[in-house]
Every structure is written in C-alpha cells, then in structure tokens.
Amino acid sequence: MMTKKLLAGAGMVDITPEKGIQISGDIGRYRPVEEIREPLFARVLVLESGGTRCCLLQLDLCVTTIPWADEIRRRAAARTGLAPAAIMVHCAQNHAAPSLGHFMIRPESGLIPQEYPWLCGGDDRYNEPTVRKIVDAIVQAARSLRPVTLAVGRGVDGRVVFNRRFIMRDGKGLTHPGNCNPNVLQVEGPVDPEVGVASFVDTKGYTVALLLHHTCHPVHGYPCRYIIAGWPGVWAEAMRGGGPAPCLVLNGACGNIHHYNHLDPDYKDDHIRMGRMLAETAQRVLSRLQPMEGVPLKCKRAYLNLPYRHLKPAEIRAAQKILKRQPTPDWIDPVKRDAVKWDWMYAAATLDLHKYTETHRVFPYEIQAFRIGNLALVSWMGEPFVEAQLALKLKSPAPYTFVAHLSNGYVGYVPTRLAFRHGGFETRTANWSKLQPGALEAIEKKSVTLLRKLF
C-alpha cells in the first residue's frame, strides 16, 4: 500500500580490510595494511514515501570507481526493488582506507607491471567480499522500514577546516606550502564551515539514523600503513554513542579543503580531536533541530557530458620520453621498491589518459538530487572545489542543502577557473584531474536546475 508517511530503515556493516590489502589515497606508494587501529563501516539509510524509495549509502573508504558503484546499485536493486538511479554510493574519501576499484591508472593500459597492481590505485582482493557485505546491509535497511519523523538543523564550526591552496608572493598557486611559509601572500579561496544534522526518529522515540554534513579532506593517517576511519569515522561513532543507529557522514566538496592549518605555528594533526569537536557542535545542533511536517520524498538524476582536458602534443611527447627512458616504474629506492617517483606516475597517467580519450571525448558526469522534506541532498562525482558547493547552497530553493562529493564514481579534482590560472597540484593533468576548465560551473548550474525542479 502506498503511504505518504515517511518511512526509514537503516543498517551498517564492518568493512575493515584484512592485513596486506592496499591502502589508497597516495600516488605510487605501496601501503599494505599492517595495523588496524579503527574499524571501517558501510552505513545505509533507506527512505520511502508516496511511492518513492531511495537509498543513501556512506562508506568509510577512499574512492569507489564507477564499475563498482554500479555493481553495488545493480545487486541492491535486484534484491530490494530499489531503482539504481535512486541509490547513492558515497565515499567519505578516507586516505587511510582501501578503495573499490582502480582509479589511478587502468590495469588494461599495459603501463603497469602485473607484479605491482597497487600502482593502479586499488586492490582486487578487497572488492568482491566488501561489495557482498555492503549489499547485505542495504537489504537489511530496506527490510526495516518504519514510520519516522524528520528534523533538520545546522551549526557552524570554524575550528577544524582550512583552504589548503595559497597564492604565493610570485603570484603562483601552491597546495600545502608548509607551516607558516613566509612566501605565502594569501589563502586562495573560502571554506564551508557548516555542520549539518538531520535526524530520523521512529514513533517510539528511537533514532533510526542521523545524516551529518561537513566538508574536509580526511587525510589523517596518510601515508602510513595503518587503518583508521579518519575524522568522519570518529564523528559518526561519537554521535552514535554505542547505540544501533548509524550516523552517515556526508562529506562535501572538499577538493581544496583540508584539516591542516598552515597558518598556525602550533598546529597539531589529530583526527580524534577533530571528530570530537565536530560532535560537540553537532550535539548543540541536535538540541535545536527543526521538525518537519509532511515530508515529501523525491529524487532526480541527470548526466552532464563534460569534455576531457585537451592534452597538448608537447605533454604527450614529454610523457613518452620519460617512459621510453624508464619503461618500468622509476623507484625512489630501487631496493625497497615501495614508492615511485611522481614524474613517472604522471607520465604513465598522461599516456593512459591520452589513449582513453582518443575514443572517449566526454565524461558522463552523474548528479543526483534528493528532496527529503525541506532538506536537499545533492551527490557529485570526484573532488569538486568548495566554491561550487557554496554557490549551490546560496542558490538552492531548499532551507537546508547537503552536498556529498565522491559519489557514484571517480573523476578526480574539479578545480575553479581561478585555480587553473594559478596552477598547483589539483590542476596538473592526470587521471585524477582531467576535466576541462569550466566543468565546476556546469556542475553547479545543473544541480541548481535539478533542485528547482524538486522544490
């Protein structure tokens, strides 16, 4: 029977890797798991109202590639009846966790020796067993649907996130310039200090799930060989408080946002402290949430055909020259063979991208937009810069708007036009930065259009 009441069901499952699995989040570095310091989870929230059902999935992982995100959707749809287009697969971008699939260099490119598969970015041993667990958790959530009420609120916390890109005194852009570098002129861009909270509570007063929203690269634990859940995991577990209700952390467009304060001479890196500080702020928000009456549930999806960046002949020749001189990985330490020089990795990625874009001219960029009462949720692929998220929130017709980046697949950084003018790490062409300038504005514009249709 179709009901206009909002129903919710939730689930979570441990997806901590075994020792030896490759940890993602670095370029050309061998990072087998040697120690488990914190567990990793997949957290699920399934919602239903008025004949519409959707699924929000949050993973304590670094990246999910398109094929594996689609596989999760396909299997979950087959077992639950959910439409694949209404399933969001969101990674918190934890740099101390594995990925699902290879996102650095395609294994089929032939550029990476078979004995070093980790150079491609993932670990095939992790994928299948993890996806089975994730789909089981989605099924669990879909089977536990019950009436809920929704309440939403926001706070602001400016203590824990910072723009990591700086304009130097020579006018160039630099990412991570070092602690209190005297050549820093100014920070290039803004941050988003919002701490968003949405609470789903059943008729008995039990919390079914929380949605938590903040925006920051989770790079704690990089480039070590231990597993932690980063600030999103600490925040989620602090809010859960040992109870059964999963807390899904929706990490926003943090392509240029980081937890390291380069302007603080006494800064200390601590993901536990950061997660607990966010929990303090979120607890204050919980005390003043705004309940919503009559919660419509809607979902829309759109694709943008975003052109790949044009590789200049000189770039291709330079990459070919590097690999001709050194056809096998150029190791930093030829004895250890656990890290490859970045110039070699960029050269391999350039040639891989060049070969791929000879037959694929555009990237099919997926955007999802959900309306849950007066809450808008938008999913973006890759690592867009925060400026687009702030512009979207300013133009959104919804009182509350949460963005979840790194959803449904990977496309790399999506910088601003200003960043392209200044240069820097995020704009250097490779498989992890490959869209034309202007892609960020197109993503923001299409997202606004989708939200206006929903609201």
Short mmCIF file of C-alpha atoms in Angstrom, two decimals:
data_model
loop_
_atom_site.label_atom_id
_atom_site.label_comp_id
_atom_site.label_asym_id
_atom_site.label_seq_id
_atom_site.Cartn_x
_atom_site.Cartn_y
_atom_site.Cartn_z
CA MET A 1 0.00 0.00 0.00
CA MET A 2 1.32 3.42 -0.95
CA THR A 3 1.78 5.72 2.02
CA LYS A 4 2.62 9.39 2.22
CA LYS A 5 4.21 8.90 5.61
CA LEU A 6 7.96 8.97 5.65
CA LEU A 7 9.42 5.54 6.33
CA ALA A 8 13.07 4.87 7.14
CA GLY A 9 15.24 1.85 7.68
CA ALA A 10 18.93 1.74 8.44
CA GLY A 11 21.83 -0.67 8.61
CA MET A 12 25.58 -0.82 8.94
CA VAL A 13 28.30 -3.40 8.43
CA ASP A 14 32.01 -3.64 9.21
CA ILE A 15 34.12 -3.40 6.01
CA THR A 16 37.55 -3.27 7.65
CA PRO A 17 40.14 -4.82 5.31
CA GLU A 18 42.42 -7.70 6.18
CA LYS A 19 46.13 -7.11 6.66
CA GLY A 20 48.04 -6.86 3.41
CA ILE A 21 45.29 -5.03 1.47
CA GLN A 22 46.49 -1.88 -0.28
CA ILE A 23 45.53 1.43 1.36
CA SER A 24 44.56 4.10 -1.18
CA GLY A 25 44.97 7.85 -1.20
CA ASP A 26 48.55 8.24 -2.40
CA ILE A 27 50.30 8.35 -5.78
CA GLY A 28 52.64 5.46 -6.46
CA ARG A 29 53.20 4.32 -2.86
CA TYR A 30 52.92 0.77 -1.54
CA ARG A 31 50.74 0.85 1.59
CA PRO A 32 49.74 -2.67 2.67
CA VAL A 33 47.65 -2.78 5.83
CA GLU A 34 49.94 -3.61 8.74
CA GLU A 35 47.75 -2.50 11.65
CA ILE A 36 44.03 -1.94 12.33
CA ARG A 37 43.56 0.98 14.70
CA GLU A 38 39.88 1.71 14.00
CA PRO A 39 37.18 -0.26 12.15
CA LEU A 40 35.66 0.89 8.87
CA PHE A 41 31.91 0.76 8.21
CA ALA A 42 29.34 0.96 5.47
CA ARG A 43 26.29 2.89 6.72
CA VAL A 44 22.90 2.77 4.99
CA LEU A 45 19.67 4.73 5.15
CA VAL A 46 16.68 3.67 3.04
CA LEU A 47 13.74 6.07 2.79
CA GLU A 48 10.24 5.64 1.37
CA SER A 49 7.23 7.94 0.93
CA GLY A 50 4.47 8.37 -1.62
CA GLY A 51 5.67 5.51 -3.78
CA THR A 52 9.24 6.81 -3.94
CA ARG A 53 12.11 4.87 -2.40
CA CYS A 54 15.76 5.88 -2.23
CA CYS A 55 18.92 4.63 -0.59
CA LEU A 56 21.79 6.64 0.86
CA LEU A 57 24.98 4.63 1.31
CA GLN A 58 28.10 6.05 3.02
CA LEU A 59 31.41 4.19 3.01
CA ASP A 60 34.47 4.81 5.21
CA LEU A 61 36.61 4.29 2.09
CA CYS A 62 38.80 6.45 -0.13
CA VAL A 63 37.22 6.01 -3.58
CA THR A 64 34.68 3.88 -5.41
CA THR A 65 35.08 3.60 -9.17
CA ILE A 66 32.07 3.75 -11.48
CA PRO A 67 32.03 0.00 -12.26
CA TRP A 68 31.95 -0.96 -8.57
CA ALA A 69 29.41 1.73 -7.66
CA ASP A 70 27.22 0.44 -10.48
CA GLU A 71 27.70 -3.13 -9.27
CA ILE A 72 26.50 -2.19 -5.79
CA ARG A 73 23.46 -0.48 -7.29
CA ARG A 74 22.70 -3.39 -9.61
CA ARG A 75 22.85 -6.03 -6.88
CA ALA A 76 20.95 -3.90 -4.36
CA ALA A 77 18.22 -3.18 -6.92
CA ALA A 78 17.87 -6.87 -7.73
CA ARG A 79 17.39 -7.78 -4.07
CA THR A 80 15.29 -4.83 -2.85
CA GLY A 81 13.43 -3.38 -5.83
CA LEU A 82 15.14 -0.02 -5.39
CA ALA A 83 15.79 1.84 -8.63
CA PRO A 84 19.56 2.03 -9.30
CA ALA A 85 19.16 5.75 -10.05
CA ALA A 86 17.80 6.26 -6.52
CA ILE A 87 20.83 4.68 -4.82
CA MET A 88 23.66 7.00 -3.80
CA VAL A 89 27.09 5.42 -3.20
CA HIS A 90 29.13 7.99 -1.28
CA CYS A 91 32.72 7.67 -0.06
CA ALA A 92 33.97 9.81 2.80
CA GLN A 93 37.37 9.89 1.00
CA ASN A 94 39.29 8.41 3.90
CA HIS A 95 43.00 8.37 2.95
CA ALA A 96 43.70 5.63 5.49
CA ALA A 97 41.39 3.06 3.85
CA PRO A 98 41.16 0.99 0.66
CA SER A 99 39.22 1.80 -2.49
CA LEU A 100 36.78 -0.22 -4.54
CA GLY A 101 38.44 -0.48 -7.95
CA HIS A 102 41.48 1.09 -9.60
CA PHE A 103 41.33 4.85 -10.14
CA MET A 104 44.95 5.92 -10.74
CA ILE A 105 45.95 4.04 -13.90
CA ARG A 106 43.88 1.46 -15.77
CA PRO A 107 45.31 -2.07 -15.44
CA GLU A 108 44.41 -2.69 -19.10
CA SER A 109 46.65 0.19 -20.18
CA GLY A 110 49.65 -2.16 -20.12
CA LEU A 111 51.76 0.53 -18.45
CA ILE A 112 51.92 -1.08 -15.01
CA PRO A 113 53.79 -4.38 -14.49
CA GLN A 114 51.50 -7.15 -13.23
CA GLU A 115 53.65 -7.68 -10.15
CA TYR A 116 52.81 -4.15 -8.92
CA PRO A 117 48.98 -3.93 -9.22
CA TRP A 118 48.80 -1.48 -6.31
CA LEU A 119 50.22 1.21 -8.60
CA CYS A 120 46.82 1.25 -10.32
CA GLY A 121 45.22 2.53 -7.10
CA GLY A 122 43.19 -0.32 -5.69
CA ASP A 123 43.34 -3.95 -4.57
CA ASP A 124 41.22 -6.55 -6.39
CA ARG A 125 41.24 -8.83 -3.34
CA TYR A 126 39.16 -6.33 -1.38
CA ASN A 127 36.38 -5.61 -3.87
CA GLU A 128 34.08 -8.62 -4.11
CA PRO A 129 33.81 -9.62 -0.42
CA THR A 130 33.25 -5.98 0.55
CA VAL A 131 30.52 -5.42 -2.02
CA ARG A 132 28.69 -8.52 -0.76
CA LYS A 133 28.70 -7.10 2.76
CA ILE A 134 27.53 -3.69 1.56
CA VAL A 135 24.60 -5.11 -0.40
CA ASP A 136 23.57 -7.22 2.59
CA ALA A 137 23.47 -4.03 4.69
CA ILE A 138 21.26 -2.33 2.09
CA VAL A 139 18.88 -5.29 2.17
CA GLN A 140 18.84 -5.13 5.98
CA ALA A 141 17.91 -1.44 5.86
CA ALA A 142 15.19 -1.95 3.24
CA ARG A 143 13.58 -4.66 5.37
CA SER A 144 13.47 -2.49 8.49
CA LEU A 145 11.37 0.40 7.16
CA ARG A 146 9.13 2.07 9.72
CA PRO A 147 7.41 5.46 10.15
CA VAL A 148 9.70 8.27 11.22
CA THR A 149 9.71 11.99 11.78
CA LEU A 150 12.43 14.20 10.33
CA ALA A 151 14.14 17.16 11.99
CA VAL A 152 17.00 19.17 10.47
CA GLY A 153 19.38 21.81 11.71
CA ARG A 154 22.76 23.38 11.17
CA GLY A 155 25.63 24.87 13.09
CA VAL A 156 28.94 26.48 12.21
CA ASP A 157 32.39 25.31 13.25
CA GLY A 158 35.40 27.28 12.02
CA ARG A 159 37.98 25.48 14.15
CA VAL A 160 38.77 22.43 12.07
CA VAL A 161 38.81 23.11 8.30
CA PHE A 162 41.01 25.31 6.11
CA ASN A 163 41.55 26.03 2.43
CA ARG A 164 44.78 24.25 1.52
CA ARG A 165 45.60 26.34 -1.57
CA PHE A 166 47.59 29.56 -1.28
CA ILE A 167 48.69 32.34 -3.60
CA MET A 168 52.38 32.88 -3.13
CA ARG A 169 54.27 36.16 -3.47
CA ASP A 170 55.31 35.25 -7.00
CA GLY A 171 51.62 35.06 -7.96
CA LYS A 172 51.59 31.28 -8.37
CA GLY A 173 49.31 28.83 -6.58
CA LEU A 174 50.66 26.26 -4.15
CA THR A 175 48.92 23.46 -2.30
CA HIS A 176 50.27 22.71 1.18
CA PRO A 177 53.00 25.39 1.26
CA GLY A 178 54.31 24.19 4.62
CA ASN A 179 53.84 25.55 8.09
CA CYS A 180 53.88 29.38 8.18
CA ASN A 181 55.75 29.68 4.88
CA PRO A 182 56.90 33.36 4.72
CA ASN A 183 56.29 33.38 0.96
CA VAL A 184 52.52 32.95 1.42
CA LEU A 185 50.60 36.00 0.26
CA GLN A 186 47.03 34.89 0.92
CA VAL A 187 44.63 31.97 1.02
CA GLU A 188 43.23 31.37 -2.46
CA GLY A 189 39.65 30.51 -1.52
CA PRO A 190 36.99 30.01 1.17
CA VAL A 191 35.84 27.10 3.32
CA ASP A 192 32.35 25.86 4.17
CA PRO A 193 32.02 25.85 7.98
CA GLU A 194 28.53 24.32 8.05
CA VAL A 195 27.84 21.38 10.35
CA GLY A 196 24.55 19.91 9.15
CA VAL A 197 22.42 17.39 11.05
CA ALA A 198 19.27 15.52 10.01
CA SER A 199 17.59 13.17 12.48
CA PHE A 200 15.15 10.36 11.68
CA VAL A 201 13.22 9.21 14.78
CA ASP A 202 10.58 6.47 14.88
CA THR A 203 7.21 6.54 16.67
CA LYS A 204 8.72 5.04 19.83
CA GLY A 205 11.26 7.82 20.09
CA TYR A 206 14.23 5.78 18.89
CA THR A 207 16.69 7.34 16.48
CA VAL A 208 16.79 5.30 13.27
CA ALA A 209 19.69 7.24 11.71
CA LEU A 210 21.45 10.59 11.56
CA LEU A 211 22.76 12.38 8.50
CA LEU A 212 25.82 14.50 9.31
CA HIS A 213 27.29 17.00 6.86
CA HIS A 214 30.68 18.72 6.90
CA THR A 215 33.37 19.46 4.30
CA CYS A 216 37.02 18.49 4.65
CA HIS A 217 39.62 16.16 3.10
CA PRO A 218 40.09 13.24 5.55
CA VAL A 219 43.86 12.84 5.09
CA HIS A 220 44.79 11.82 8.62
CA GLY A 221 46.77 8.59 8.52
CA TYR A 222 48.44 9.46 5.21
CA PRO A 223 50.84 7.99 4.11
CA CYS A 224 51.03 5.39 6.88
CA ARG A 225 50.21 1.68 6.77
CA TYR A 226 47.50 1.53 9.41
CA ILE A 227 43.72 1.69 9.10
CA ILE A 228 41.78 4.48 10.76
CA ALA A 229 38.34 5.84 9.98
CA GLY A 230 39.54 9.46 9.95
CA TRP A 231 37.54 12.35 11.32
CA PRO A 232 34.31 11.13 9.60
CA GLY A 233 34.51 7.80 11.41
CA VAL A 234 35.31 9.36 14.77
CA TRP A 235 32.45 11.85 14.33
CA ALA A 236 29.99 9.14 13.29
CA GLU A 237 30.83 6.86 16.20
CA ALA A 238 30.82 9.71 18.72
CA MET A 239 27.30 10.65 17.62
CA ARG A 240 26.17 7.02 17.65
CA GLY A 241 27.35 6.68 21.23
CA GLY A 242 27.39 2.91 21.15
CA GLY A 243 23.76 2.72 20.03
CA PRO A 244 22.40 0.87 17.00
CA ALA A 245 21.53 3.92 14.85
CA PRO A 246 24.10 4.53 12.09
CA CYS A 247 25.33 8.08 11.53
CA LEU A 248 26.06 8.72 7.87
CA VAL A 249 28.72 11.38 7.29
CA LEU A 250 28.14 13.24 4.02
CA ASN A 251 31.46 14.84 3.18
CA GLY A 252 31.05 17.90 1.00
CA ALA A 253 33.00 19.32 -1.96
CA CYS A 254 36.43 19.33 -0.35
CA GLY A 255 38.77 19.25 -3.35
CA ASN A 256 40.63 22.25 -1.93
CA ILE A 257 39.72 21.91 1.78
CA HIS A 258 41.91 20.30 4.43
CA HIS A 259 42.23 19.91 8.19
CA TYR A 260 45.81 21.24 8.29
CA ASN A 261 46.08 24.88 9.27
CA HIS A 262 49.22 26.06 7.50
CA LEU A 263 48.99 29.46 9.20
CA ASP A 264 49.11 28.10 12.76
CA PRO A 265 52.68 27.66 14.04
CA ASP A 266 51.44 25.32 16.77
CA TYR A 267 49.09 23.18 14.68
CA LYS A 268 48.88 19.51 15.70
CA ASP A 269 47.30 16.92 13.42
CA ASP A 270 44.71 14.87 15.34
CA HIS A 271 41.71 13.21 13.69
CA ILE A 272 40.23 12.10 17.02
CA ARG A 273 40.24 15.64 18.35
CA MET A 274 38.67 16.91 15.11
CA GLY A 275 35.91 14.28 15.16
CA ARG A 276 35.10 15.03 18.79
CA MET A 277 34.99 18.77 18.16
CA LEU A 278 32.51 18.22 15.34
CA ALA A 279 30.48 16.01 17.68
CA GLU A 280 30.37 18.83 20.23
CA THR A 281 28.99 21.19 17.60
CA ALA A 282 26.56 18.59 16.26
CA GLN A 283 25.23 17.87 19.74
CA ARG A 284 24.38 21.55 20.14
CA VAL A 285 22.60 21.43 16.78
CA LEU A 286 20.62 18.37 17.91
CA SER A 287 19.17 20.37 20.77
CA ARG A 288 17.57 22.87 18.38
CA LEU A 289 16.55 20.80 15.35
CA GLN A 290 13.55 22.00 13.34
CA PRO A 291 10.91 19.25 12.96
CA MET A 292 9.27 18.98 9.54
CA GLU A 293 5.61 18.33 8.89
CA GLY A 294 4.63 16.45 5.74
CA VAL A 295 7.90 15.22 4.29
CA PRO A 296 7.77 14.72 0.51
CA LEU A 297 10.41 12.38 -0.90
CA LYS A 298 11.62 12.90 -4.45
CA CYS A 299 14.70 12.01 -6.45
CA LYS A 300 16.07 13.19 -9.79
CA ARG A 301 19.20 12.29 -11.71
CA ALA A 302 20.96 14.00 -14.60
CA TYR A 303 24.12 13.49 -16.62
CA LEU A 304 26.49 16.11 -17.97
CA ASN A 305 28.78 15.28 -20.87
CA LEU A 306 31.87 17.09 -19.63
CA PRO A 307 34.79 17.31 -22.10
CA TYR A 308 38.10 15.79 -21.13
CA ARG A 309 41.04 18.15 -20.89
CA HIS A 310 42.96 18.55 -24.12
CA LEU A 311 46.43 17.05 -23.91
CA LYS A 312 48.93 19.12 -25.84
CA PRO A 313 51.35 17.29 -28.16
CA ALA A 314 54.26 18.55 -26.05
CA GLU A 315 52.72 16.97 -22.93
CA ILE A 316 52.32 13.64 -24.70
CA ARG A 317 55.87 13.72 -26.09
CA ALA A 318 57.29 14.57 -22.66
CA ALA A 319 55.44 11.62 -21.09
CA GLN A 320 56.57 9.28 -23.87
CA LYS A 321 60.16 10.41 -23.36
CA ILE A 322 60.02 9.56 -19.65
CA LEU A 323 58.62 6.09 -20.22
CA LYS A 324 60.95 5.40 -23.13
CA ARG A 325 63.92 6.20 -20.91
CA GLN A 326 62.40 4.27 -17.97
CA PRO A 327 59.72 1.80 -19.21
CA THR A 328 59.38 0.17 -15.77
CA PRO A 329 58.50 2.11 -12.60
CA ASP A 330 61.12 4.65 -11.59
CA TRP A 331 61.58 3.75 -7.92
CA ILE A 332 62.62 6.28 -5.33
CA ASP A 333 64.53 3.44 -3.65
CA PRO A 334 65.37 0.69 -6.20
CA VAL A 335 65.97 -1.79 -3.36
CA LYS A 336 62.74 -1.29 -1.38
CA ARG A 337 60.55 -0.69 -4.47
CA ASP A 338 57.73 0.71 -2.36
CA ALA A 339 57.38 4.19 -3.87
CA VAL A 340 57.58 5.52 -7.44
CA LYS A 341 58.70 8.99 -8.44
CA TRP A 342 55.73 11.22 -9.16
CA ASP A 343 57.03 12.33 -12.55
CA TRP A 344 56.94 8.70 -13.72
CA MET A 345 53.44 8.19 -12.35
CA TYR A 346 52.21 11.38 -14.02
CA ALA A 347 53.81 10.31 -17.30
CA ALA A 348 52.10 6.91 -17.16
CA ALA A 349 48.77 8.52 -16.22
CA THR A 350 49.13 11.04 -19.06
CA LEU A 351 49.64 8.29 -21.65
CA ASP A 352 46.79 6.25 -20.18
CA LEU A 353 44.50 9.27 -20.35
CA HIS A 354 45.64 10.09 -23.89
CA LYS A 355 44.86 6.58 -25.11
CA TYR A 356 41.46 6.56 -23.40
CA THR A 357 40.38 9.98 -24.68
CA GLU A 358 41.13 9.05 -28.28
CA THR A 359 37.84 7.11 -28.23
CA HIS A 360 36.04 8.77 -25.27
CA ARG A 361 35.68 12.52 -25.79
CA VAL A 362 33.45 13.33 -22.82
CA PHE A 363 32.95 12.10 -19.28
CA PRO A 364 29.36 11.15 -18.29
CA TYR A 365 29.14 13.10 -15.02
CA GLU A 366 26.25 11.97 -12.84
CA ILE A 367 24.38 14.29 -10.47
CA GLN A 368 21.68 13.09 -8.09
CA ALA A 369 19.32 15.41 -6.27
CA PHE A 370 17.09 14.25 -3.41
CA ARG A 371 14.29 16.12 -1.70
CA ILE A 372 13.57 14.89 1.82
CA GLY A 373 11.05 17.39 3.14
CA ASN A 374 12.83 20.73 3.26
CA LEU A 375 16.24 19.06 3.06
CA ALA A 376 18.01 18.92 -0.30
CA LEU A 377 20.79 16.41 -0.81
CA VAL A 378 22.99 16.59 -3.91
CA SER A 379 25.60 14.00 -4.90
CA TRP A 380 28.63 14.92 -7.01
CA MET A 381 31.31 12.74 -8.54
CA GLY A 382 35.01 13.28 -7.88
CA GLU A 383 36.54 16.09 -5.86
CA PRO A 384 34.94 19.43 -6.79
CA PHE A 385 36.25 22.61 -5.18
CA VAL A 386 34.19 24.09 -2.36
CA GLU A 387 33.32 27.29 -4.26
CA ALA A 388 30.66 25.41 -6.26
CA GLN A 389 29.11 23.99 -3.10
CA LEU A 390 28.85 27.43 -1.53
CA ALA A 391 27.28 28.82 -4.71
CA LEU A 392 24.79 25.94 -4.78
CA LYS A 393 23.78 26.49 -1.17
CA LEU A 394 23.29 30.19 -1.87
CA LYS A 395 21.02 29.50 -4.85
CA SER A 396 19.24 26.42 -3.51
CA PRO A 397 15.45 26.71 -3.07
CA ALA A 398 15.69 24.43 -0.02
CA PRO A 399 16.20 25.75 3.52
CA TYR A 400 18.84 23.05 4.04
CA THR A 401 21.23 21.73 1.40
CA PHE A 402 23.82 19.00 1.95
CA VAL A 403 26.35 18.00 -0.72
CA ALA A 404 28.03 14.57 -0.88
CA HIS A 405 31.10 14.53 -3.09
CA LEU A 406 32.90 11.39 -4.34
CA SER A 407 29.56 9.73 -5.04
CA ASN A 408 28.85 7.02 -7.62
CA GLY A 409 32.34 7.06 -9.13
CA TYR A 410 35.57 8.97 -9.51
CA VAL A 411 36.68 11.66 -11.96
CA GLY A 412 39.40 13.42 -9.98
CA TYR A 413 39.67 17.05 -8.98
CA VAL A 414 37.26 19.62 -10.41
CA PRO A 415 39.01 22.97 -9.77
CA THR A 416 37.85 26.54 -10.24
CA ARG A 417 38.94 28.63 -13.21
CA LEU A 418 40.96 30.74 -10.75
CA ALA A 419 42.86 27.65 -9.64
CA PHE A 420 43.70 26.81 -13.24
CA ARG A 421 45.17 30.29 -13.65
CA HIS A 422 47.29 29.91 -10.52
CA GLY A 423 48.32 26.28 -11.14
CA GLY A 424 49.12 23.78 -8.43
CA PHE A 425 48.73 20.10 -7.65
CA GLU A 426 44.98 19.80 -8.23
CA THR A 427 45.20 21.30 -11.74
CA ARG A 428 48.06 19.11 -13.03
CA THR A 429 46.62 16.85 -15.73
CA ALA A 430 46.37 13.13 -14.96
CA ASN A 431 43.63 10.57 -14.41
CA TRP A 432 42.92 12.31 -11.13
CA SER A 433 42.50 15.75 -12.77
CA LYS A 434 41.19 15.51 -16.32
CA LEU A 435 38.15 17.70 -16.97
CA GLN A 436 38.23 20.96 -18.90
CA PRO A 437 38.13 24.28 -17.02
CA GLY A 438 34.51 25.28 -16.65
CA ALA A 439 33.33 21.84 -15.51
CA LEU A 440 32.78 23.10 -11.97
CA GLU A 441 30.41 25.84 -13.08
CA ALA A 442 28.48 23.39 -15.27
CA ILE A 443 28.04 21.00 -12.34
CA GLU A 444 26.79 23.78 -10.08
CA LYS A 445 24.37 25.12 -12.72
CA LYS A 446 22.85 21.70 -13.46
CA SER A 447 22.50 20.98 -9.73
CA VAL A 448 20.58 24.22 -9.19
CA THR A 449 18.26 23.27 -12.05
CA LEU A 450 17.57 19.86 -10.53
CA LEU A 451 16.81 21.32 -7.12
CA ARG A 452 14.42 23.89 -8.56
CA LYS A 453 12.52 21.06 -10.23
CA LEU A 454 12.30 19.16 -6.95
CA PHE A 455 11.23 22.20 -4.93
#
